[in-house]
Amino acid sequence: MAEHADHAGHPESAGHAESAESAESVDGTGRTENADHPAYPVGLRLHGRRTVVIGGGQVAQRRLPQLIATGADITLVSPSATPSVEAMADAGEIRWERRRYQDGDLADTWYALVASSDTAANDAASAEAERTRTWCVRADDAEAATAWTPATGRSENVTVAVLTTTSQGRDPRHSAAIRDAIVEGLRDGTLAAPHHRTRTPGVALVGGGPGDPDLITVRGRRLLAEADVVIADRLGPRDLLDELPPHVEVIDAAKIPYGRFMAQEAINQALIEHAKAGKAVVRLKGGDPFVFGRGMEEAQALAAEGIPCTVVPGISSTISVPGAAGIPVTHRGVAHEFTVVSGHVAPEDPRSLVDWAAIARLRGTLVLLMAVDKIGAIAAALIAHGKDPSTPVALVQEGTTAAQRRVDATLADVGERAVAEDVRPPAVIVIGDVVAVGPDSAPQLDAPSAD
């Protein structure tokens, strides 16, 4: 997570929790003469309460989104603003008074953020905040402020706020590093925080991404860490299963009774049974649950039983695997569209729902999944319907993992090349001119190391 600091050098990530320091005495600018007492952390509930921001520059741009999220009644006082801040005003999220600060602007204000480039105006605003007993953050002078903004981060519905509570030895980078470590631990499950309130049993359909365990979503990783039961696909990110707590029951979907490639009904029944037993269940899939993942079939089965179901989208291999192999599925001047097709049914099979003649006429990129053993027949069908035999093709096996490899071919010889190179599933096949647009024919971009 990135580290942030404002002009005064203290963390600038605004959030739901603020910290206030009471002063023993102040000078005319609101500056404390005795700053030895620690700040008192407190969460401000600003919904519907007047909040004033002085200055429309970069500090305001960074802090306003979280103030808006609190539901505060925000007035911006500044003769100018960044384009992003202007957009917030245009959208009606804040009121903008296009002028300099004037005495009286903080009347009836609960919270003020003073962040203009005019030091005299900032001092005057601080003095008014002291007179009106308004909590005031100074972006340019933390010692003149009556409130400090902590380094904040969020995980689910929890806000983590880290603050150095005394003015001596304030180290905002250290605070930000502590925040990052806590939030990252909550998100990836390495920092376990058990729920002490009753959880609602149910099922989460989690897209695990293309294979690299780092490519699962933050929410998906958190739900895995909180699960009682995980029913995993063969194509799910296997390394994540090793990180689960020992009490989590991991079920390999391929080994549930009714055959190695079990009927979907058996998977549905396993999800239902564990959820009805009061368990928090994660159905871990490769890629995205709704891209050839039968996710909707499972969601429908759960809905029929009245079982709550959460869908967590995943990074689809249709885009990420070509990207990891240096292939953009679209490229300006080359491809304005890409089409994703399941190749598990051959073109001549009467069960096929694909209009291969129409696919052959498209000028954009064709991405095939589950097509390794059918690629010869698919290429022949595309050529028969008019596709240029010299069209570039790339087969990317085990994309985004340490075993990733790329085999290049043309539509004319891809069937032979796949056999000669012993390409095996899982593999994503890309057909189109985008295959050849990279700096070289087969780059390896950001592929994980084997160690």
CSV table of C-alpha atoms in Angstrom, one decimal:
chain,number,residue,atom,x,y,z
A,1,MET,CA,0.0,0.0,0.0
A,2,ALA,CA,1.4,3.4,-0.9
A,3,GLU,CA,2.7,5.7,1.8
A,4,HIS,CA,1.2,9.2,2.0
A,5,ALA,CA,2.2,12.5,3.6
A,6,ASP,CA,0.8,16.0,3.3
A,7,HIS,CA,2.6,19.3,3.2
A,8,ALA,CA,3.3,19.2,6.9
A,9,GLY,CA,4.7,15.8,6.7
A,10,HIS,CA,2.0,14.0,8.6
A,11,PRO,CA,-0.2,11.3,7.1
A,12,GLU,CA,-2.8,12.8,4.9
A,13,SER,CA,-5.3,9.9,4.3
A,14,ALA,CA,-8.5,11.3,5.7
A,15,GLY,CA,-10.9,8.8,7.2
A,16,HIS,CA,-13.7,8.1,9.6
A,17,ALA,CA,-11.4,8.3,12.6
A,18,GLU,CA,-9.7,11.6,13.6
A,19,SER,CA,-7.5,12.5,16.6
A,20,ALA,CA,-7.8,15.6,18.7
A,21,GLU,CA,-5.4,17.2,21.1
A,22,SER,CA,-6.6,19.6,23.8
A,23,ALA,CA,-4.3,22.6,24.5
A,24,GLU,CA,-3.4,24.2,27.8
A,25,SER,CA,-3.0,27.6,26.2
A,26,VAL,CA,-2.7,29.0,22.7
A,27,ASP,CA,-1.3,32.0,20.9
A,28,GLY,CA,-3.2,34.1,18.4
A,29,THR,CA,-3.0,31.5,15.7
A,30,GLY,CA,-4.4,28.7,17.8
A,31,ARG,CA,-0.9,27.2,18.3
A,32,THR,CA,-0.4,25.2,21.5
A,33,GLU,CA,2.3,26.3,23.9
A,34,ASN,CA,2.4,23.0,25.7
A,35,ALA,CA,2.2,20.0,23.3
A,36,ASP,CA,3.4,17.3,25.7
A,37,HIS,CA,0.0,15.8,26.3
A,38,PRO,CA,-1.0,12.9,24.1
A,39,ALA,CA,-3.7,13.2,21.5
A,40,TYR,CA,-7.0,11.5,22.2
A,41,PRO,CA,-8.2,9.2,19.4
A,42,VAL,CA,-11.9,9.5,18.6
A,43,GLY,CA,-14.1,8.7,15.6
A,44,LEU,CA,-16.0,11.7,14.2
A,45,ARG,CA,-19.5,11.1,12.9
A,46,LEU,CA,-19.8,14.0,10.4
A,47,HIS,CA,-22.9,12.9,8.6
A,48,GLY,CA,-25.1,16.0,7.9
A,49,ARG,CA,-22.7,18.2,10.0
A,50,ARG,CA,-21.1,21.4,8.5
A,51,THR,CA,-17.5,20.8,7.5
A,52,VAL,CA,-15.4,23.5,6.0
A,53,VAL,CA,-12.3,23.0,3.8
A,54,ILE,CA,-10.1,26.0,3.2
A,55,GLY,CA,-8.1,25.6,0.0
A,56,GLY,CA,-8.8,23.6,-3.1
A,57,GLY,CA,-5.3,22.2,-3.9
A,58,GLN,CA,-3.8,18.7,-3.8
A,59,VAL,CA,-4.4,18.2,0.0
A,60,ALA,CA,-8.1,19.0,-0.4
A,61,GLN,CA,-8.2,16.7,-3.5
A,62,ARG,CA,-6.8,13.8,-1.5
A,63,ARG,CA,-8.9,14.3,1.6
A,64,LEU,CA,-12.3,15.3,0.2
A,65,PRO,CA,-13.3,11.9,-1.1
A,66,GLN,CA,-13.3,10.4,2.4
A,67,LEU,CA,-15.0,13.4,3.9
A,68,ILE,CA,-17.7,13.0,1.2
A,69,ALA,CA,-18.0,9.4,2.1
A,70,THR,CA,-18.9,10.3,5.7
A,71,GLY,CA,-21.9,12.2,4.5
A,72,ALA,CA,-20.6,15.5,5.9
A,73,ASP,CA,-22.2,18.8,4.7
A,74,ILE,CA,-19.0,20.2,3.0
A,75,THR,CA,-18.3,23.8,2.0
A,76,LEU,CA,-15.1,24.5,0.1
A,77,VAL,CA,-13.7,28.0,0.4
A,78,SER,CA,-11.0,28.7,-2.2
A,79,PRO,CA,-10.6,31.0,-5.2
A,80,SER,CA,-9.4,28.1,-7.3
A,81,ALA,CA,-9.3,24.3,-7.3
A,82,THR,CA,-7.8,21.3,-9.0
A,83,PRO,CA,-9.8,19.8,-11.8
A,84,SER,CA,-10.7,16.8,-9.6
A,85,VAL,CA,-12.0,19.1,-6.8
A,86,GLU,CA,-14.0,21.1,-9.4
A,87,ALA,CA,-15.6,17.8,-10.6
A,88,MET,CA,-16.7,17.1,-7.0
A,89,ALA,CA,-18.4,20.6,-6.9
A,90,ASP,CA,-20.0,20.1,-10.3
A,91,ALA,CA,-21.4,16.8,-9.2
A,92,GLY,CA,-23.0,18.4,-6.2
A,93,GLU,CA,-20.9,16.5,-3.6
A,94,ILE,CA,-19.6,19.8,-2.1
A,95,ARG,CA,-20.5,23.5,-2.2
A,96,TRP,CA,-17.8,25.7,-3.5
A,97,GLU,CA,-17.4,29.4,-2.6
A,98,ARG,CA,-14.9,30.7,-5.1
A,99,ARG,CA,-13.2,33.3,-2.9
A,100,ARG,CA,-10.5,33.6,-0.2
A,101,TYR,CA,-11.2,32.8,3.4
A,102,GLN,CA,-13.0,35.4,5.4
A,103,ASP,CA,-13.5,35.6,9.2
A,104,GLY,CA,-16.8,34.0,10.0
A,105,ASP,CA,-16.5,31.2,7.5
A,106,LEU,CA,-16.3,28.6,10.4
A,107,ALA,CA,-19.5,29.7,12.1
A,108,ASP,CA,-21.5,26.7,13.1
A,109,THR,CA,-18.8,24.3,11.8
A,110,TRP,CA,-18.0,21.0,13.5
A,111,TYR,CA,-14.8,20.2,11.7
A,112,ALA,CA,-12.4,22.3,9.5
A,113,LEU,CA,-9.5,21.3,7.2
A,114,VAL,CA,-7.2,24.3,6.6
A,115,ALA,CA,-5.1,23.5,3.5
A,116,SER,CA,-4.6,26.7,1.5
A,117,SER,CA,-1.3,28.1,0.2
A,118,ASP,CA,-1.9,31.4,2.1
A,119,THR,CA,-0.2,31.1,5.4
A,120,ALA,CA,-1.9,34.3,6.8
A,121,ALA,CA,-5.3,33.0,5.9
A,122,ASN,CA,-4.5,29.6,7.4
A,123,ASP,CA,-3.4,31.3,10.7
A,124,ALA,CA,-6.6,33.4,10.7
A,125,ALA,CA,-8.8,30.3,10.1
A,126,SER,CA,-7.0,28.5,12.9
A,127,ALA,CA,-7.6,31.4,15.3
A,128,GLU,CA,-11.3,31.4,14.4
A,129,ALA,CA,-11.5,27.7,14.9
A,130,GLU,CA,-10.1,28.2,18.4
A,131,ARG,CA,-12.6,30.9,19.2
A,132,THR,CA,-15.5,28.8,17.9
A,133,ARG,CA,-14.2,25.6,19.4
A,134,THR,CA,-14.1,23.9,16.0
A,135,TRP,CA,-11.8,20.9,15.6
A,136,CYS,CA,-9.2,22.1,13.0
A,137,VAL,CA,-6.6,20.3,11.0
A,138,ARG,CA,-3.7,22.3,9.6
A,139,ALA,CA,-2.1,20.8,6.5
A,140,ASP,CA,0.8,23.3,6.6
A,141,ASP,CA,1.5,23.4,10.3
A,142,ALA,CA,0.6,20.4,12.5
A,143,GLU,CA,1.6,22.2,15.7
A,144,ALA,CA,-1.0,24.9,15.1
A,145,ALA,CA,-3.8,22.4,14.7
A,146,THR,CA,-6.2,21.1,17.3
A,147,ALA,CA,-6.7,17.8,15.4
A,148,TRP,CA,-4.4,15.6,13.6
A,149,THR,CA,-5.3,13.2,10.7
A,150,PRO,CA,-4.1,9.6,11.3
A,151,ALA,CA,-2.7,7.3,8.7
A,152,THR,CA,-5.9,5.4,7.8
A,153,GLY,CA,-6.8,2.3,5.8
A,154,ARG,CA,-9.8,0.1,5.4
A,155,SER,CA,-10.7,-3.6,5.3
A,156,GLU,CA,-14.3,-4.5,4.8
A,157,ASN,CA,-16.2,-2.4,7.4
A,158,VAL,CA,-13.2,-1.7,9.6
A,159,THR,CA,-11.2,1.5,9.6
A,160,VAL,CA,-7.6,1.2,10.9
A,161,ALA,CA,-6.2,4.6,12.1
A,162,VAL,CA,-2.6,4.9,13.3
A,163,LEU,CA,-1.4,8.1,15.0
A,164,THR,CA,1.7,9.3,16.8
A,165,THR,CA,0.0,10.7,19.9
A,166,THR,CA,2.6,13.3,20.9
A,167,SER,CA,4.2,16.1,18.9
A,168,GLN,CA,7.8,14.9,19.8
A,169,GLY,CA,9.1,12.2,17.6
A,170,ARG,CA,6.2,12.3,15.2
A,171,ASP,CA,7.1,9.9,12.4
A,172,PRO,CA,4.3,9.8,9.8
A,173,ARG,CA,6.1,7.3,7.6
A,174,HIS,CA,6.3,4.9,10.5
A,175,SER,CA,2.6,5.4,11.2
A,176,ALA,CA,1.8,4.7,7.5
A,177,ALA,CA,4.0,1.6,7.6
A,178,ILE,CA,2.1,0.2,10.6
A,179,ARG,CA,-1.2,1.0,9.0
A,180,ASP,CA,-0.1,-0.8,5.8
A,181,ALA,CA,1.0,-3.9,7.7
A,182,ILE,CA,-2.3,-4.1,9.6
A,183,VAL,CA,-4.5,-3.6,6.6
A,184,GLU,CA,-2.6,-5.9,4.4
A,185,GLY,CA,-2.7,-8.6,7.1
A,186,LEU,CA,-6.5,-8.2,7.5
A,187,ARG,CA,-7.0,-8.3,3.7
A,188,ASP,CA,-4.9,-11.4,3.0
A,189,GLY,CA,-5.8,-13.3,6.1
A,190,THR,CA,-2.4,-13.4,7.7
A,191,LEU,CA,-3.7,-11.3,10.5
A,192,ALA,CA,-6.6,-13.3,11.8
A,193,ALA,CA,-9.3,-11.4,13.7
A,194,PRO,CA,-12.1,-13.8,14.7
A,195,HIS,CA,-15.7,-12.6,14.6
A,196,HIS,CA,-17.3,-12.6,18.0
A,197,ARG,CA,-20.8,-11.9,16.6
A,198,THR,CA,-22.8,-14.6,15.0
A,199,ARG,CA,-22.1,-14.8,11.3
A,200,THR,CA,-24.8,-15.6,8.8
A,201,PRO,CA,-24.1,-19.0,7.2
A,202,GLY,CA,-23.9,-18.9,3.4
A,203,VAL,CA,-21.8,-19.4,0.3
A,204,ALA,CA,-19.4,-17.1,-1.4
A,205,LEU,CA,-18.6,-17.8,-5.1
A,206,VAL,CA,-15.1,-16.5,-5.3
A,207,GLY,CA,-13.2,-16.0,-8.5
A,208,GLY,CA,-9.6,-17.0,-7.8
A,209,GLY,CA,-8.0,-15.3,-10.8
A,210,PRO,CA,-5.8,-16.9,-13.5
A,211,GLY,CA,-3.5,-18.9,-11.2
A,212,ASP,CA,-1.0,-16.6,-9.5
A,213,PRO,CA,-2.2,-16.4,-5.9
A,214,ASP,CA,-1.4,-12.7,-5.8
A,215,LEU,CA,-4.0,-12.0,-8.4
A,216,ILE,CA,-7.0,-13.0,-6.3
A,217,THR,CA,-9.1,-10.0,-5.2
A,218,VAL,CA,-8.7,-8.6,-1.7
A,219,ARG,CA,-12.2,-9.5,-0.8
A,220,GLY,CA,-11.8,-13.0,-2.1
A,221,ARG,CA,-8.7,-13.6,0.0
A,222,ARG,CA,-10.4,-12.3,3.1
A,223,LEU,CA,-13.4,-14.6,2.6
A,224,LEU,CA,-11.0,-17.5,2.2
A,225,ALA,CA,-9.4,-16.7,5.5
A,226,GLU,CA,-12.8,-16.5,7.2
A,227,ALA,CA,-14.2,-19.7,5.7
A,228,ASP,CA,-15.1,-22.9,7.5
A,229,VAL,CA,-15.3,-24.9,4.3
A,230,VAL,CA,-13.6,-24.3,0.9
A,231,ILE,CA,-14.7,-26.3,-2.2
A,232,ALA,CA,-12.0,-25.8,-4.7
A,233,ASP,CA,-11.7,-26.3,-8.4
A,234,ARG,CA,-8.7,-27.8,-10.1
A,235,LEU,CA,-8.1,-24.5,-11.8
A,236,GLY,CA,-8.3,-22.4,-8.6
A,237,PRO,CA,-5.1,-20.8,-7.2
A,238,ARG,CA,-3.8,-23.9,-5.3
A,239,ASP,CA,-1.1,-22.0,-3.4
A,240,LEU,CA,-3.8,-20.1,-1.4
A,241,LEU,CA,-5.1,-23.4,0.1
A,242,ASP,CA,-1.8,-23.9,1.9
A,243,GLU,CA,-2.3,-20.5,3.7
A,244,LEU,CA,-5.7,-21.5,5.2
A,245,PRO,CA,-6.0,-22.0,9.0
A,246,PRO,CA,-5.9,-25.7,10.0
A,247,HIS,CA,-9.6,-25.8,11.0
A,248,VAL,CA,-10.7,-25.0,7.5
A,249,GLU,CA,-12.1,-28.1,5.6
A,250,VAL,CA,-10.8,-28.1,2.0
A,251,ILE,CA,-12.8,-30.2,-0.4
A,252,ASP,CA,-11.5,-31.0,-3.9
A,253,ALA,CA,-14.5,-30.7,-6.2
A,254,ALA,CA,-13.0,-33.2,-8.6
A,255,LYS,CA,-13.0,-35.9,-5.8
A,256,ILE,CA,-16.5,-35.5,-4.6
A,257,PRO,CA,-18.4,-38.8,-5.4
A,258,TYR,CA,-20.0,-39.3,-8.8
A,259,GLY,CA,-16.8,-39.4,-10.8
A,260,ARG,CA,-13.6,-37.5,-11.4
A,261,PHE,CA,-15.5,-34.9,-13.4
A,262,MET,CA,-18.4,-34.8,-11.1
A,263,ALA,CA,-21.9,-33.7,-12.1
A,264,GLN,CA,-22.7,-30.1,-11.3
A,265,GLU,CA,-25.6,-31.3,-9.3
A,266,ALA,CA,-23.2,-33.0,-6.8
A,267,ILE,CA,-21.3,-29.8,-6.3
A,268,ASN,CA,-24.5,-27.9,-5.8
A,269,GLN,CA,-25.6,-30.4,-3.2
A,270,ALA,CA,-22.3,-30.2,-1.3
A,271,LEU,CA,-22.6,-26.4,-1.1
A,272,ILE,CA,-26.1,-26.6,0.1
A,273,GLU,CA,-25.4,-29.3,2.8
A,274,HIS,CA,-22.4,-27.4,4.3
A,275,ALA,CA,-24.3,-24.1,4.3
A,276,LYS,CA,-27.3,-25.6,6.0
A,277,ALA,CA,-25.0,-27.0,8.6
A,278,GLY,CA,-24.2,-23.4,9.6
A,279,LYS,CA,-20.8,-23.2,7.9
A,280,ALA,CA,-19.3,-20.3,6.0
A,281,VAL,CA,-18.6,-21.8,2.6
A,282,VAL,CA,-16.3,-20.6,-0.1
A,283,ARG,CA,-16.6,-22.0,-3.6
A,284,LEU,CA,-13.2,-21.2,-5.1
A,285,LYS,CA,-13.0,-21.1,-8.8
A,286,GLY,CA,-10.3,-20.2,-11.4
A,287,GLY,CA,-10.7,-17.0,-13.2
A,288,ASP,CA,-14.2,-15.4,-12.8
A,289,PRO,CA,-17.1,-17.5,-11.5
A,290,PHE,CA,-19.4,-16.4,-14.4
A,291,VAL,CA,-16.9,-16.9,-17.3
A,292,PHE,CA,-17.4,-20.6,-18.2
A,293,GLY,CA,-17.4,-21.3,-14.5
A,294,ARG,CA,-21.0,-22.4,-14.0
A,295,GLY,CA,-21.3,-19.8,-11.2
A,296,MET,CA,-24.9,-18.9,-12.1
A,297,GLU,CA,-26.0,-22.5,-11.9
A,298,GLU,CA,-24.6,-22.7,-8.4
A,299,ALA,CA,-26.2,-19.4,-7.4
A,300,GLN,CA,-29.6,-20.5,-8.7
A,301,ALA,CA,-29.3,-23.8,-6.8
A,302,LEU,CA,-28.5,-21.9,-3.6
A,303,ALA,CA,-31.3,-19.4,-4.1
A,304,ALA,CA,-33.8,-22.2,-4.5
A,305,GLU,CA,-32.8,-23.4,-1.1
A,306,GLY,CA,-33.0,-19.9,0.5
A,307,ILE,CA,-29.2,-19.9,1.1
A,308,PRO,CA,-27.5,-16.5,1.0
A,309,CYS,CA,-24.9,-16.3,-1.8
A,310,THR,CA,-22.2,-13.7,-2.4
A,311,VAL,CA,-20.5,-13.4,-5.7
A,312,VAL,CA,-16.9,-12.2,-5.7
A,313,PRO,CA,-15.7,-11.5,-9.3
A,314,GLY,CA,-12.3,-12.7,-10.3
A,315,ILE,CA,-9.7,-11.6,-12.8
A,316,SER,CA,-10.5,-13.5,-15.9
A,317,SER,CA,-7.8,-15.5,-17.7
A,318,THR,CA,-9.2,-14.4,-21.0
A,319,ILE,CA,-7.5,-11.0,-20.5
A,320,SER,CA,-4.9,-11.5,-17.8
A,321,VAL,CA,-3.1,-14.6,-19.3
A,322,PRO,CA,-2.6,-13.0,-22.7
A,323,GLY,CA,-1.4,-9.8,-20.9
A,324,ALA,CA,1.1,-11.8,-18.8
A,325,ALA,CA,2.5,-13.2,-22.0
A,326,GLY,CA,2.8,-9.8,-23.6
A,327,ILE,CA,-0.3,-9.9,-25.7
A,328,PRO,CA,-2.9,-7.1,-25.5
A,329,VAL,CA,-6.4,-8.4,-26.5
A,330,THR,CA,-7.0,-4.9,-28.0
A,331,HIS,CA,-4.6,-2.5,-29.5
A,332,ARG,CA,-5.2,0.8,-31.2
A,333,GLY,CA,-5.2,0.5,-35.0
A,334,VAL,CA,-5.1,-3.3,-34.7
A,335,ALA,CA,-8.1,-4.7,-32.9
A,336,HIS,CA,-11.2,-2.8,-31.7
A,337,GLU,CA,-12.9,-5.8,-30.2
A,338,PHE,CA,-12.2,-9.2,-28.7
A,339,THR,CA,-14.4,-12.3,-28.6
A,340,VAL,CA,-14.2,-15.0,-26.0
A,341,VAL,CA,-15.3,-18.5,-27.1
A,342,SER,CA,-15.3,-21.9,-25.3
A,343,GLY,CA,-13.6,-24.5,-27.4
A,344,HIS,CA,-14.5,-27.6,-25.4
A,345,VAL,CA,-17.0,-28.6,-28.1
A,346,ALA,CA,-15.6,-29.1,-31.7
A,347,PRO,CA,-17.1,-27.0,-34.5
A,348,GLU,CA,-18.6,-30.0,-36.2
A,349,ASP,CA,-20.3,-31.3,-33.0
A,350,PRO,CA,-24.0,-30.8,-33.1
A,351,ARG,CA,-23.9,-29.6,-29.5
A,352,SER,CA,-21.9,-26.5,-30.5
A,353,LEU,CA,-23.6,-23.2,-30.0
A,354,VAL,CA,-20.9,-21.2,-31.8
A,355,ASP,CA,-21.4,-19.6,-35.2
A,356,TRP,CA,-17.9,-20.2,-36.5
A,357,ALA,CA,-18.7,-18.6,-39.8
A,358,ALA,CA,-19.6,-15.4,-38.1
A,359,ILE,CA,-16.5,-15.7,-35.8
A,360,ALA,CA,-14.3,-16.1,-38.9
A,361,ARG,CA,-15.6,-12.8,-40.3
A,362,LEU,CA,-14.6,-10.8,-37.3
A,363,ARG,CA,-11.5,-8.6,-37.6
A,364,GLY,CA,-10.7,-8.4,-33.9
A,365,THR,CA,-9.1,-10.8,-31.5
A,366,LEU,CA,-10.4,-14.3,-30.7
A,367,VAL,CA,-9.6,-15.8,-27.3
A,368,LEU,CA,-10.3,-19.5,-26.8
A,369,LEU,CA,-10.6,-21.3,-23.5
A,370,MET,CA,-10.7,-25.1,-23.0
A,371,ALA,CA,-9.6,-25.5,-26.6
A,372,VAL,CA,-6.2,-27.2,-26.6
A,373,ASP,CA,-7.4,-30.6,-27.8
A,374,LYS,CA,-9.8,-29.0,-30.4
A,375,ILE,CA,-7.5,-26.3,-31.7
A,376,GLY,CA,-6.7,-28.2,-35.0
A,377,ALA,CA,-10.4,-28.6,-35.8
A,378,ILE,CA,-11.2,-25.0,-34.8
A,379,ALA,CA,-8.4,-23.6,-36.9
A,380,ALA,CA,-9.6,-25.6,-39.9
A,381,ALA,CA,-13.2,-24.3,-39.5
A,382,LEU,CA,-12.0,-20.7,-39.3
A,383,ILE,CA,-9.9,-21.1,-42.5
A,384,ALA,CA,-12.8,-22.9,-44.2
A,385,HIS,CA,-15.0,-19.8,-43.4
A,386,GLY,CA,-12.4,-17.4,-44.9
A,387,LYS,CA,-10.0,-16.6,-42.1
A,388,ASP,CA,-6.4,-16.0,-43.3
A,389,PRO,CA,-4.3,-19.0,-42.7
A,390,SER,CA,-1.3,-16.8,-41.8
A,391,THR,CA,-3.2,-15.2,-38.9
A,392,PRO,CA,-0.9,-15.2,-35.8
A,393,VAL,CA,-1.8,-17.5,-33.0
A,394,ALA,CA,-0.3,-17.8,-29.4
A,395,LEU,CA,-0.9,-20.6,-27.0
A,396,VAL,CA,-0.2,-19.6,-23.4
A,397,GLN,CA,0.0,-22.5,-21.0
A,398,GLU,CA,-0.2,-22.2,-17.1
A,399,GLY,CA,-0.5,-18.4,-17.5
A,400,THR,CA,0.6,-16.1,-14.6
A,401,THR,CA,2.3,-19.1,-12.8
A,402,ALA,CA,5.9,-20.1,-12.6
A,403,ALA,CA,5.2,-22.8,-15.2
A,404,GLN,CA,4.0,-20.2,-17.8
A,405,ARG,CA,5.1,-20.8,-21.3
A,406,ARG,CA,4.1,-19.4,-24.7
A,407,VAL,CA,4.0,-21.2,-28.0
A,408,ASP,CA,3.5,-19.1,-31.2
A,409,ALA,CA,2.1,-20.4,-34.5
A,410,THR,CA,-0.2,-19.5,-37.3
A,411,LEU,CA,-3.8,-20.6,-38.0
A,412,ALA,CA,-2.4,-22.9,-40.7
A,413,ASP,CA,-0.1,-24.9,-38.4
A,414,VAL,CA,-1.4,-24.3,-34.9
A,415,GLY,CA,-2.8,-27.8,-34.6
A,416,GLU,CA,0.5,-29.4,-35.4
A,417,ARG,CA,2.5,-27.0,-33.2
A,418,ALA,CA,0.3,-27.7,-30.2
A,419,VAL,CA,1.0,-31.4,-30.6
A,420,ALA,CA,4.7,-31.0,-31.3
A,421,GLU,CA,5.2,-28.7,-28.3
A,422,ASP,CA,3.0,-30.9,-26.1
A,423,VAL,CA,0.8,-28.0,-25.0
A,424,ARG,CA,-1.6,-29.1,-22.3
A,425,PRO,CA,-4.4,-27.5,-20.4
A,426,PRO,CA,-4.9,-25.1,-18.8
A,427,ALA,CA,-4.0,-22.9,-21.8
A,428,VAL,CA,-5.5,-19.7,-23.3
A,429,ILE,CA,-5.3,-19.5,-27.1
A,430,VAL,CA,-5.2,-16.0,-28.7
A,431,ILE,CA,-5.9,-15.7,-32.5
A,432,GLY,CA,-5.3,-12.3,-34.2
A,433,ASP,CA,-2.9,-9.7,-35.2
A,434,VAL,CA,-2.4,-8.5,-31.6
A,435,VAL,CA,-0.2,-11.6,-31.1
A,436,ALA,CA,2.5,-9.9,-33.2
A,437,VAL,CA,2.3,-6.3,-31.8
A,438,GLY,CA,4.7,-6.8,-28.9
A,439,PRO,CA,8.4,-5.7,-28.8
A,440,ASP,CA,9.3,-9.3,-29.7
A,441,SER,CA,7.4,-12.4,-30.7
A,442,ALA,CA,7.3,-14.0,-27.3
A,443,PRO,CA,7.9,-11.6,-24.3
A,444,GLN,CA,7.6,-12.8,-20.7
A,445,LEU,CA,6.2,-9.9,-18.7
A,446,ASP,CA,6.0,-10.1,-14.9
A,447,ALA,CA,5.8,-13.9,-14.8
A,448,PRO,CA,6.4,-15.3,-11.4
A,449,SER,CA,9.8,-16.9,-10.6
A,450,ALA,CA,10.1,-20.6,-10.1
A,451,ASP,CA,11.6,-20.3,-6.6
